[in-house]
Short mmCIF file of C-alpha atoms in Angstrom, two decimals:
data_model
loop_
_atom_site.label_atom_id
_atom_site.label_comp_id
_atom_site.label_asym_id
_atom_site.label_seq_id
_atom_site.Cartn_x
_atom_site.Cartn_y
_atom_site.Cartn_z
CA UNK A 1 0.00 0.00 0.00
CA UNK A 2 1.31 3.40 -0.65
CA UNK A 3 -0.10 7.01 -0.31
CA UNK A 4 0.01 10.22 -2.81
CA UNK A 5 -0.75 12.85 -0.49
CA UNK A 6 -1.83 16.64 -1.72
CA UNK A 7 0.94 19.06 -0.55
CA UNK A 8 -1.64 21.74 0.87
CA UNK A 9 -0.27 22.87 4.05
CA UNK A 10 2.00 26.51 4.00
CA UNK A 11 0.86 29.27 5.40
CA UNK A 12 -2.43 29.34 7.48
CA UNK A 13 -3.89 32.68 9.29
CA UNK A 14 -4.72 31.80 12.63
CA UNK A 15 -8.27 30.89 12.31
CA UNK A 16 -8.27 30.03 8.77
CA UNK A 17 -8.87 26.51 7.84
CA UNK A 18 -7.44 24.35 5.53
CA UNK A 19 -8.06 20.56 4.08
CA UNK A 20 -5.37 17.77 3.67
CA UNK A 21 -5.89 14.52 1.46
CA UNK A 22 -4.06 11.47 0.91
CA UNK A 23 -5.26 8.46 -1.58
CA UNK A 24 -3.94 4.73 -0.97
CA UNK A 25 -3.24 2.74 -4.05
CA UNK A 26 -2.50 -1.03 -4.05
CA UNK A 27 -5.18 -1.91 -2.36
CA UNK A 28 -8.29 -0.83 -0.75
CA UNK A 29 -8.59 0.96 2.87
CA UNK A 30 -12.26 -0.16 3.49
CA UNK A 31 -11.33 -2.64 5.79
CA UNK A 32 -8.12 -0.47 7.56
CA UNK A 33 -8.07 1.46 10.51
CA UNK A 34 -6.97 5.24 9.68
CA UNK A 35 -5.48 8.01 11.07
CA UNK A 36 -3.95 11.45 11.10
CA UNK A 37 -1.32 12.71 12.88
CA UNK A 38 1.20 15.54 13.40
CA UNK A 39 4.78 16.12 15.00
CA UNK A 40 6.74 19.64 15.71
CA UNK A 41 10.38 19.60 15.40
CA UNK A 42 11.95 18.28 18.23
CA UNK A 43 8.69 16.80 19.36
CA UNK A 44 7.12 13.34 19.84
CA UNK A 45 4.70 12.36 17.27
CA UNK A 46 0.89 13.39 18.29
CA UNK A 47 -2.43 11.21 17.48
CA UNK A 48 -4.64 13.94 15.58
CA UNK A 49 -7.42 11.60 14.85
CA UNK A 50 -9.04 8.58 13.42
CA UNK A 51 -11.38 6.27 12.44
CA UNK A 52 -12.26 2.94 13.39
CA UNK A 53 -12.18 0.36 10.78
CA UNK A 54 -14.75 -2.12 12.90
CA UNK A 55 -17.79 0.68 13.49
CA UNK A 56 -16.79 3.80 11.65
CA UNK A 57 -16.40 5.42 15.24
CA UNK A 58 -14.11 8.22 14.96
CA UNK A 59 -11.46 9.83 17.63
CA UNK A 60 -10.29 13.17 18.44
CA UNK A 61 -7.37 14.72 20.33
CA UNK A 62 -8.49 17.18 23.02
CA UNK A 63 -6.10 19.96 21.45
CA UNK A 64 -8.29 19.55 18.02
CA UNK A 65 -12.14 17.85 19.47
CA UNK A 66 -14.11 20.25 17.54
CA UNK A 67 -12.06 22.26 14.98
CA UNK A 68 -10.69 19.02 12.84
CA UNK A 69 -13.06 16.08 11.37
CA UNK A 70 -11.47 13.25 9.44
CA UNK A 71 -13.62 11.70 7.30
CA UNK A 72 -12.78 9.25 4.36
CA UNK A 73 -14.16 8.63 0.54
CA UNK A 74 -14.47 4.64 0.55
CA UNK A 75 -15.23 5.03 -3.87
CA UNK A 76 -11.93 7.04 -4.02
CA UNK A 77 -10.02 5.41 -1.26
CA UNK A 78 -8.89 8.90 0.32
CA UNK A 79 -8.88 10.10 3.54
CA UNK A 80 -9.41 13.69 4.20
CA UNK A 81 -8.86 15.79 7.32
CA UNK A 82 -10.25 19.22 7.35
CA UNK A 83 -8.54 21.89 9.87
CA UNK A 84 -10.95 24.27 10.36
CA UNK A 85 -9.84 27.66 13.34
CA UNK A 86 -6.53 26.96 13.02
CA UNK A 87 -4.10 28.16 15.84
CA UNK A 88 -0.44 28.36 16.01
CA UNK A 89 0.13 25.33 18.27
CA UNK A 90 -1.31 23.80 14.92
CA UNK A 91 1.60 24.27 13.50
CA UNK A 92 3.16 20.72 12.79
CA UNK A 93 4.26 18.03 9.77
CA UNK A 94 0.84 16.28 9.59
CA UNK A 95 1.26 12.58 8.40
CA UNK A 96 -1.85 10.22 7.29
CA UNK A 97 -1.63 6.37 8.70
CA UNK A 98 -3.48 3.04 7.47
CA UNK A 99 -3.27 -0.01 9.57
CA UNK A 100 -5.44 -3.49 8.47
CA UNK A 101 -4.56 -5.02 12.03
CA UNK A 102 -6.33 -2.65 14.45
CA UNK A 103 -9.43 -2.54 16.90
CA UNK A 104 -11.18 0.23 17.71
CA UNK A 105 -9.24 0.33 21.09
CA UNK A 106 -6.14 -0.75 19.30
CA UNK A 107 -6.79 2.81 17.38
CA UNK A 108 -7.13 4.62 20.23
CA UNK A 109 -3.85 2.85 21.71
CA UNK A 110 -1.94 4.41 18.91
CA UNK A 111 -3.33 7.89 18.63
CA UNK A 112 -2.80 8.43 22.64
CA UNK A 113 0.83 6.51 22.37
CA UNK A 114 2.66 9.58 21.82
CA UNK A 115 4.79 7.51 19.58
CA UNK A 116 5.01 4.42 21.21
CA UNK A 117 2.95 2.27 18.56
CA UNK A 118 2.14 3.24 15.07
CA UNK A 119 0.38 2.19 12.28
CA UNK A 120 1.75 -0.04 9.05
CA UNK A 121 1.73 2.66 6.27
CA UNK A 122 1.98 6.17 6.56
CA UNK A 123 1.90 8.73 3.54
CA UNK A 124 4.90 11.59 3.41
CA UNK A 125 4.41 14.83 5.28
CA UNK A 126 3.15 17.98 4.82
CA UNK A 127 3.87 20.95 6.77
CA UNK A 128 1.20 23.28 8.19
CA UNK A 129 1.79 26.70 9.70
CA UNK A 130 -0.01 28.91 11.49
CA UNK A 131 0.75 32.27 11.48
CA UNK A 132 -0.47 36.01 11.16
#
């Protein structure tokens, strides 16, 4: 599995919003868990958010509950995770994640690791800052 990710991070106004994709090709992601997450240089990775591949359920960090949705197109096999008012402590490399092995709580696990376990495929990287 591998991802092609749109490179549409830069430079964000604080409280501007902004949408990042990533399509999987090799195979299907209808049956993987997925994720989105971020890291700051010099930082541990961060759990943004994700979805459940057993119920659909989907998971939030505190620092973003409310301001980010992830949401994915099953006909187009993309994930999508809009950003919508955007503060600086936003400002991060944001990374999407697939994972074919993962429960709901194994999702969870991951996203609140702070690094400590990850997923099987990730795409490459895109850099978001947030700045007047």
């Amino acid at each position: 599995l591998m991802f092609s990710c749109r490179r549409g991070g830069g430079l964000v106004q604080p409280g501007g919003s902004l949408r990042l994709s990533c399509t999987a090709s090799g195979r299907t992601l209808d049956d993987d868990a997925i994720g989105w997450f971020r890291q700051a240089p010099g930082t541990e990775r961060e759990g943004v958010a994700g979805i459940s591949s057993e119920d659909g359920s989907t998971y939030y960090a505190d620092s973003v509950k409310g301001r980010f949705t992830i949401s994915r197109d099953k006909a187009k096999n993309t994930i999508y995770l809009q950003m919508n008012s955007l503060k600086p402590e936003d400002t991060a490399v944001y990374y999407c994640a697939a994972d074919p092995n993962l429960s709901g709580s194994g999702l969870l696990r991951v996203l609140t690791s702070r690094g400590r376990y990850g997923m099987d495929y990730w795409g490459k990287g895109t850099l978001v800052t947030v700045s007047s």
